[in-house]
Coordinates of C-alpha atoms in Angstrom, one line a residue:
Chain K
E187 CA 7.1 14.5 10.5
P188 CA 8.9 11.1 10.2
E189 CA 8.7 9.4 7.0
V190 CA 9.8 6.3 5.2
T191 CA 12.7 6.8 2.9
Q192 CA 13.9 4.5 0.0
T193 CA 16.9 4.4 -2.3
P194 CA 17.5 4.5 -5.1
S195 CA 14.5 6.2 -6.6
H196 CA 15.2 4.6 -9.9
Q197 CA 17.2 1.4 -10.7
V198 CA 18.0 0.1 -14.0
T199 CA 19.3 -3.4 -14.4
Q200 CA 20.0 -6.1 -16.9
M201 CA 17.9 -9.4 -16.8
G202 CA 19.6 -11.9 -14.6
Q203 CA 21.4 -9.3 -12.4
E204 CA 20.8 -9.0 -8.7
V205 CA 19.3 -5.9 -7.2
I206 CA 19.1 -4.6 -3.7
L207 CA 16.4 -2.0 -2.9
R208 CA 16.9 -0.1 0.4
C209 CA 14.4 1.4 2.8
V210 CA 14.6 3.2 6.2
P211 CA 11.5 2.7 8.0
I212 CA 10.0 5.1 10.5
S213 CA 12.4 4.8 13.5
N214 CA 9.9 3.5 16.3
H215 CA 8.0 1.3 13.9
L216 CA 8.1 -2.5 14.4
Y217 CA 6.5 -3.9 11.2
F218 CA 7.9 -3.5 7.9
Y219 CA 6.5 -4.4 4.4
W220 CA 7.3 -4.5 0.8
Y221 CA 4.7 -4.0 -1.9
R222 CA 5.0 -3.7 -5.7
Q223 CA 3.0 -1.8 -8.3
I224 CA 3.4 -2.7 -11.9
L225 CA 2.7 0.5 -14.0
G226 CA -1.0 1.3 -14.1
Q227 CA -2.0 -1.6 -11.8
K228 CA -2.9 -2.1 -8.2
V229 CA -0.6 -2.3 -5.3
E230 CA 0.4 -5.9 -4.4
F231 CA 1.7 -7.3 -1.2
L232 CA 4.9 -9.1 -1.2
V233 CA 6.2 -9.5 2.4
S234 CA 5.8 -8.6 5.9
F235 CA 8.6 -8.5 8.4
Y236 CA 8.6 -8.4 12.2
N237 CA 11.1 -9.2 14.9
N238 CA 13.8 -10.1 12.3
E239 CA 11.9 -12.6 10.5
I240 CA 9.1 -12.9 7.8
S241 CA 5.7 -12.9 9.2
E242 CA 3.8 -13.4 5.9
K243 CA 4.7 -13.5 2.2
S244 CA 2.5 -13.6 -0.9
E245 CA 2.9 -16.0 -3.9
I246 CA 4.9 -13.4 -5.7
F247 CA 7.7 -13.6 -3.1
D248 CA 9.4 -16.8 -4.4
D249 CA 12.8 -17.9 -3.9
Q250 CA 14.3 -15.1 -6.0
F251 CA 13.3 -12.6 -3.3
S252 CA 14.7 -12.1 0.1
V253 CA 14.5 -9.5 2.8
E254 CA 16.9 -8.5 5.5
R255 CA 17.3 -6.0 8.3
P256 CA 21.0 -5.8 8.4
D257 CA 21.2 -3.2 11.1
G258 CA 18.9 -1.1 13.3
S259 CA 17.7 1.2 10.6
N260 CA 17.8 -0.4 7.1
F261 CA 15.3 -2.8 5.6
T262 CA 16.2 -4.4 2.3
L263 CA 14.6 -6.3 -0.6
K264 CA 16.9 -8.3 -2.7
I265 CA 16.0 -9.9 -6.0
R266 CA 18.7 -12.5 -7.0
S267 CA 18.1 -12.9 -10.7
T268 CA 15.9 -10.2 -12.2
K269 CA 13.4 -11.0 -14.8
L270 CA 11.6 -8.5 -17.1
E271 CA 8.3 -9.0 -15.3
D272 CA 10.0 -7.7 -12.0
S273 CA 9.9 -4.3 -13.6
A274 CA 7.6 -2.4 -11.3
M275 CA 7.6 0.3 -8.5
Y276 CA 8.6 -1.2 -5.2
F277 CA 7.2 0.5 -2.1
C278 CA 8.4 -0.1 1.5
A279 CA 6.0 0.6 4.2
S280 CA 6.1 0.5 8.0
S281 CA 3.7 0.5 10.9
P282 CA 3.9 0.9 14.6
Q283 CA 2.2 -2.4 15.1
G284 CA 0.6 -4.9 12.8
G285 CA -3.0 -5.4 11.8
R286 CA -4.9 -2.6 13.3
Y287 CA -2.5 0.2 12.5
E288 CA -2.0 2.4 9.5
Q289 CA 0.9 1.5 7.1
F290 CA 3.1 4.5 6.0
F291 CA 4.6 4.0 2.5
G292 CA 7.9 5.2 1.2
P293 CA 8.3 7.2 -2.1
G294 CA 9.2 3.9 -4.0
T295 CA 11.9 2.7 -6.1
R296 CA 11.3 2.3 -9.8
L297 CA 12.9 -0.9 -11.0
T298 CA 13.4 -1.2 -14.8
V299 CA 14.8 -4.6 -16.0
L300 CA 16.1 -4.6 -19.6
Chain G
Q780 CA -9.0 -12.3 -3.1
Q781 CA -8.9 -8.6 -4.0
P782 CA -11.7 -6.3 -2.9
V783 CA -13.8 -4.8 -5.5
Q784 CA -14.0 -1.0 -5.9
S785 CA -16.6 1.1 -7.5
P786 CA -16.8 3.3 -9.5
Q787 CA -13.7 2.8 -11.6
A788 CA -13.5 6.4 -12.3
V789 CA -15.3 9.5 -11.4
I790 CA -15.1 13.2 -12.5
L791 CA -16.3 15.9 -10.2
R792 CA -16.5 19.6 -10.3
E793 CA -14.9 21.5 -7.2
G794 CA -17.3 21.4 -4.4
E795 CA -19.2 18.4 -5.3
D796 CA -19.3 15.2 -3.3
A797 CA -18.3 11.5 -4.2
V798 CA -18.7 8.2 -2.6
I799 CA -16.2 5.4 -3.4
N800 CA -17.2 1.8 -2.4
C801 CA -15.1 -1.2 -1.5
S802 CA -16.5 -4.7 -1.1
S803 CA -14.9 -8.0 -0.1
S804 CA -16.1 -11.6 -0.5
K805 CA -14.1 -12.4 2.6
A806 CA -14.7 -11.5 6.3
L807 CA -12.9 -8.2 6.9
Y808 CA -10.9 -7.2 10.0
S809 CA -9.8 -3.8 8.8
V810 CA -10.2 -1.5 5.8
H811 CA -7.5 0.9 5.0
W812 CA -8.0 3.8 2.4
Y813 CA -5.1 5.5 0.6
R814 CA -4.9 8.1 -2.1
Q815 CA -2.2 7.9 -4.7
K816 CA -1.2 10.8 -7.0
H817 CA 0.5 9.9 -10.3
G818 CA 4.0 8.9 -9.7
E819 CA 3.9 9.2 -5.9
A820 CA 3.4 6.8 -3.1
P821 CA 0.0 5.9 -1.6
V822 CA -0.8 8.3 1.2
F823 CA -2.8 6.9 4.2
L824 CA -6.3 8.5 4.7
M825 CA -8.3 6.4 6.9
I826 CA -8.6 3.0 8.7
L827 CA -11.7 1.4 9.8
L828 CA -11.5 -1.6 12.2
K829 CA -14.0 -4.3 13.0
G830 CA -15.8 -3.1 16.1
G831 CA -16.3 0.4 15.0
E832 CA -13.0 2.1 15.6
Q833 CA -11.8 4.7 13.1
K834 CA -8.6 6.6 12.6
G835 CA -7.9 9.1 9.9
H836 CA -8.4 12.4 8.0
D837 CA -10.5 15.3 9.4
K838 CA -12.2 16.1 6.1
I839 CA -12.8 12.6 4.8
S840 CA -15.2 10.2 6.3
A841 CA -15.9 6.5 5.9
S842 CA -18.1 3.7 6.9
F843 CA -17.6 0.1 7.5
N844 CA -20.4 -2.4 7.3
E845 CA -18.9 -5.5 8.8
K846 CA -22.1 -7.7 7.9
K847 CA -22.0 -6.7 4.2
Q848 CA -18.2 -6.7 4.2
Q849 CA -18.3 -3.2 2.6
S850 CA -16.7 0.1 3.2
S851 CA -17.4 3.5 1.7
L852 CA -15.3 6.6 1.5
Y853 CA -17.2 10.0 1.4
L854 CA -15.5 13.0 0.0
T855 CA -17.5 16.2 0.6
A856 CA -16.9 19.6 -0.9
S857 CA -14.2 18.2 -3.1
Q858 CA -11.1 20.3 -3.9
L859 CA -8.8 20.0 -6.7
S860 CA -6.1 18.5 -4.3
Y861 CA -8.5 15.4 -3.9
S862 CA -7.7 14.3 -7.5
G863 CA -5.9 10.9 -7.5
T864 CA -6.5 7.2 -7.4
Y865 CA -8.1 5.9 -4.3
F866 CA -7.3 2.5 -3.2
C867 CA -9.0 0.5 -0.4
G868 CA -6.8 -2.2 1.2
T869 CA -8.4 -5.0 3.3
G870 CA -6.9 -6.8 6.1
G871 CA -7.9 -10.2 7.7
A872 CA -7.8 -11.4 11.2
G873 CA -4.2 -12.4 12.2
S874 CA -2.7 -11.0 9.0
Y875 CA -0.6 -8.0 8.4
Q876 CA -0.8 -7.8 4.7
L877 CA -3.1 -5.5 2.9
T878 CA -4.9 -6.7 -0.2
F879 CA -5.7 -3.7 -2.4
G880 CA -8.5 -3.1 -4.9
K881 CA -7.9 -1.9 -8.5
G882 CA -8.4 1.8 -7.4
T883 CA -10.8 4.5 -8.2
K884 CA -9.6 7.3 -10.3
L885 CA -11.1 10.6 -9.1
S886 CA -10.6 13.8 -11.1
V887 CA -11.7 17.2 -9.8
I888 CA -12.1 19.9 -12.2
P889 CA -12.6 23.6 -11.6

Protein backbone atom coordinates (compact mmCIF):
# COMPACT_ATOMS: atom_id res chain seq x y z
CA GLU A 1 0.00 0.00 0.00
CA PRO A 2 1.45 3.38 -0.96
CA GLU A 3 2.43 5.63 1.94
CA VAL A 4 3.88 9.03 2.69
CA THR A 5 7.51 8.91 3.77
CA GLN A 6 9.50 11.52 5.68
CA THR A 7 13.18 12.07 6.41
CA PRO A 8 14.87 12.39 8.76
CA SER A 9 12.88 10.75 11.53
CA HIS A 10 14.63 12.93 14.11
CA GLN A 11 16.51 16.19 13.62
CA VAL A 12 18.42 18.00 16.34
CA THR A 13 19.57 21.53 15.61
CA GLN A 14 20.88 24.61 17.35
CA MET A 15 18.68 27.69 17.71
CA GLY A 16 19.14 29.99 14.73
CA GLN A 17 20.12 27.23 12.32
CA GLU A 18 18.22 26.37 9.16
CA VAL A 19 16.57 22.99 8.80
CA ILE A 20 14.94 21.26 5.85
CA LEU A 21 12.42 18.53 6.44
CA ARG A 22 11.72 16.22 3.55
CA CYS A 23 8.64 14.34 2.47
CA VAL A 24 7.74 12.06 -0.40
CA PRO A 25 3.95 12.19 -0.85
CA ILE A 26 1.94 9.35 -2.37
CA SER A 27 2.72 9.41 -6.06
CA ASN A 28 -0.65 10.19 -7.63
CA HIS A 29 -1.71 12.71 -4.99
CA LEU A 30 -2.08 16.35 -5.91
CA TYR A 31 -2.41 18.14 -2.57
CA PHE A 32 0.31 18.29 0.03
CA TYR A 33 0.29 19.54 3.58
CA TRP A 34 2.50 20.20 6.55
CA TYR A 35 1.19 19.93 10.10
CA ARG A 36 2.99 20.12 13.40
CA GLN A 37 2.29 18.68 16.81
CA ILE A 38 3.96 20.00 19.91
CA LEU A 39 4.44 17.20 22.41
CA GLY A 40 1.18 16.23 24.06
CA GLN A 41 -0.87 18.77 22.13
CA LYS A 42 -3.15 18.75 19.12
CA VAL A 43 -2.13 18.59 15.51
CA GLU A 44 -1.90 22.08 13.96
CA PHE A 45 -2.14 22.97 10.27
CA LEU A 46 0.79 24.86 8.79
CA VAL A 47 0.37 24.99 5.02
CA SER A 48 -1.25 23.35 2.01
CA PHE A 49 0.31 23.19 -1.44
CA TYR A 50 -1.20 22.52 -4.83
CA ASN A 51 -0.04 23.00 -8.38
CA ASN A 52 3.34 24.27 -7.22
CA GLU A 53 2.03 26.99 -5.02
CA ILE A 54 0.76 27.55 -1.51
CA SER A 55 -3.03 27.31 -1.40
CA GLU A 56 -3.49 28.05 2.30
CA LYS A 57 -1.32 28.81 5.28
CA SER A 58 -1.90 29.33 8.96
CA GLU A 59 -0.73 32.09 11.27
CA ILE A 60 2.05 29.78 12.43
CA PHE A 61 3.50 29.70 8.92
CA ASP A 62 5.36 33.02 9.05
CA ASP A 63 8.29 34.28 7.01
CA GLN A 64 10.64 31.82 8.70
CA PHE A 65 8.88 28.95 6.94
CA SER A 66 8.87 28.03 3.29
CA VAL A 67 7.81 25.02 1.24
CA GLU A 68 9.01 23.72 -2.05
CA ARG A 69 8.47 20.88 -4.44
CA PRO A 70 11.94 20.78 -5.99
CA ASP A 71 11.21 17.81 -8.25
CA GLY A 72 8.38 15.44 -9.11
CA SER A 73 8.52 13.49 -5.88
CA ASN A 74 9.85 15.52 -2.94
CA PHE A 75 8.04 18.12 -0.86
CA THR A 76 10.13 20.08 1.61
CA LEU A 77 9.56 22.35 4.59
CA LYS A 78 12.34 24.80 5.39
CA ILE A 79 12.66 26.68 8.64
CA ARG A 80 15.20 29.46 8.13
CA SER A 81 16.19 30.35 11.65
CA THR A 82 14.90 27.87 14.17
CA LYS A 83 13.59 28.91 17.56
CA LEU A 84 13.17 26.82 20.69
CA GLU A 85 9.40 26.88 20.21
CA ASP A 86 9.76 25.21 16.80
CA SER A 87 10.52 21.96 18.60
CA ALA A 88 7.69 19.63 17.60
CA MET A 89 6.76 16.66 15.48
CA TYR A 90 6.24 17.75 11.89
CA PHE A 91 3.89 15.67 9.77
CA CYS A 92 3.62 15.75 6.03
CA ALA A 93 0.33 14.65 4.49
CA SER A 94 -1.03 14.22 1.00
CA SER A 95 -4.44 13.73 -0.55
CA PRO A 96 -5.61 12.85 -4.06
CA GLN A 97 -7.75 15.96 -4.16
CA GLY A 98 -8.50 18.72 -1.69
CA GLY A 99 -11.33 19.20 0.74
CA ARG A 100 -13.51 16.13 0.33
CA TYR A 101 -10.73 13.58 0.40
CA GLU A 102 -8.84 11.93 3.22
CA GLN A 103 -5.36 13.15 4.02
CA PHE A 104 -2.72 10.48 4.51
CA PHE A 105 -0.07 11.33 7.07
CA GLY A 106 3.59 10.40 7.03
CA PRO A 107 5.39 9.06 10.10
CA GLY A 108 6.68 12.51 11.07
CA THR A 109 10.01 14.19 11.78
CA ARG A 110 10.75 15.03 15.37
CA LEU A 111 12.54 18.38 15.41
CA THR A 112 14.44 19.30 18.55
CA VAL A 113 15.85 22.82 18.77
CA LEU A 114 18.50 23.34 21.46
CA GLN B 1 -11.64 27.99 15.77
CA GLN B 2 -10.86 24.47 16.87
CA PRO B 3 -13.61 21.87 17.31
CA VAL B 4 -14.38 20.69 20.82
CA GLN B 5 -14.10 17.00 21.57
CA SER B 6 -15.69 15.09 24.40
CA PRO B 7 -14.93 13.22 26.49
CA GLN B 8 -11.26 14.11 26.98
CA ALA B 9 -10.48 10.57 28.04
CA VAL B 10 -12.28 7.27 28.41
CA ILE B 11 -11.32 3.84 29.69
CA LEU B 12 -13.11 0.79 28.32
CA ARG B 13 -12.95 -2.91 28.87
CA GLU B 14 -12.59 -5.06 25.79
CA GLY B 15 -15.94 -5.54 24.12
CA GLU B 16 -17.49 -2.33 25.44
CA ASP B 17 -18.75 0.49 23.24
CA ALA B 18 -17.76 4.14 23.18
CA VAL B 19 -18.94 7.35 21.58
CA ILE B 20 -16.64 10.28 20.92
CA ASN B 21 -18.17 13.63 20.07
CA CYS B 22 -16.87 16.56 18.06
CA SER B 23 -18.64 19.89 17.82
CA SER B 24 -17.83 23.11 16.06
CA SER B 25 -19.00 26.69 16.29
CA LYS B 26 -18.39 27.10 12.54
CA ALA B 27 -20.36 25.61 9.65
CA LEU B 28 -18.82 22.31 8.67
CA TYR B 29 -18.13 21.03 5.20
CA SER B 30 -16.34 17.88 6.26
CA VAL B 31 -15.33 16.01 9.39
CA HIS B 32 -12.28 13.75 9.35
CA TRP B 33 -11.56 11.27 12.13
CA TYR B 34 -8.06 10.02 12.90
CA ARG B 35 -6.54 7.73 15.49
CA GLN B 36 -3.03 8.33 16.76
CA LYS B 37 -1.03 5.90 18.82
CA HIS B 38 1.76 7.21 20.99
CA GLY B 39 4.76 8.27 18.92
CA GLU B 40 3.09 7.48 15.61
CA ALA B 41 1.39 9.42 12.84
CA PRO B 42 -2.37 9.98 12.80
CA VAL B 43 -4.13 7.23 10.86
CA PHE B 44 -7.20 8.04 8.81
CA LEU B 45 -10.42 6.39 10.01
CA MET B 46 -13.38 8.13 8.51
CA ILE B 47 -14.49 11.16 6.55
CA LEU B 48 -18.00 12.55 6.65
CA LEU B 49 -19.07 15.11 4.13
CA LYS B 50 -21.82 17.66 4.00
CA GLY B 51 -24.66 16.05 2.13
CA GLY B 52 -24.32 12.66 3.76
CA GLU B 53 -21.44 11.00 1.95
CA GLN B 54 -19.15 8.88 4.13
CA LYS B 55 -15.93 7.04 3.50
CA GLY B 56 -13.95 4.98 5.92
CA HIS B 57 -13.41 2.07 8.18
CA ASP B 58 -15.58 -1.07 8.15
CA LYS B 59 -15.76 -1.54 11.91
CA ILE B 60 -16.14 2.08 12.92
CA SER B 61 -19.16 4.21 12.24
CA ALA B 62 -19.84 7.88 12.60
CA SER B 63 -22.58 10.42 12.22
CA PHE B 64 -22.58 14.00 11.03
CA ASN B 65 -25.32 16.41 12.07
CA GLU B 66 -24.86 19.37 9.76
CA LYS B 67 -27.47 21.52 11.49
CA LYS B 68 -25.91 21.07 14.91
CA GLN B 69 -22.39 21.17 13.48
CA GLN B 70 -21.55 17.97 15.33
CA SER B 71 -20.09 14.61 14.56
CA SER B 72 -19.92 11.47 16.67
CA LEU B 73 -17.64 8.47 16.27
CA TYR B 74 -19.02 5.12 17.40
CA LEU B 75 -16.64 2.39 18.48
CA THR B 76 -18.42 -0.90 19.08
CA ALA B 77 -17.10 -4.08 20.65
CA SER B 78 -13.80 -2.36 21.38
CA GLN B 79 -10.54 -4.22 20.98
CA LEU B 80 -7.19 -3.58 22.62
CA SER B 81 -5.95 -2.21 19.28
CA TYR B 82 -8.50 0.62 19.50
CA SER B 83 -6.43 2.31 22.20
CA GLY B 84 -5.02 5.65 21.18
CA THR B 85 -5.96 9.29 20.89
CA TYR B 86 -8.82 10.08 18.54
CA PHE B 87 -8.83 13.41 16.78
CA CYS B 88 -11.54 15.01 14.75
CA GLY B 89 -10.44 17.41 12.06
CA THR B 90 -12.93 19.80 10.55
CA GLY B 91 -12.85 21.32 7.10
CA GLY B 92 -14.64 24.39 5.81
CA ALA B 93 -16.01 25.06 2.35
CA GLY B 94 -13.28 26.10 -0.05
CA SER B 95 -10.58 25.21 2.48
CA TYR B 96 -8.14 22.34 2.38
CA GLN B 97 -6.78 22.65 5.87
CA LEU B 98 -8.04 20.54 8.73
CA THR B 99 -8.53 22.11 12.13
CA PHE B 100 -8.09 19.45 14.77
CA GLY B 101 -9.61 19.14 18.20
CA LYS B 102 -7.51 18.41 21.28
CA GLY B 103 -8.23 14.72 21.05
CA THR B 104 -9.92 12.02 23.10
CA LYS B 105 -7.64 9.49 24.75
CA LEU B 106 -9.18 6.03 24.60
CA SER B 107 -7.71 3.22 26.65
CA VAL B 108 -9.02 -0.31 26.20
CA ILE B 109 -8.08 -2.73 28.95
CA PRO B 110 -8.49 -6.53 29.06
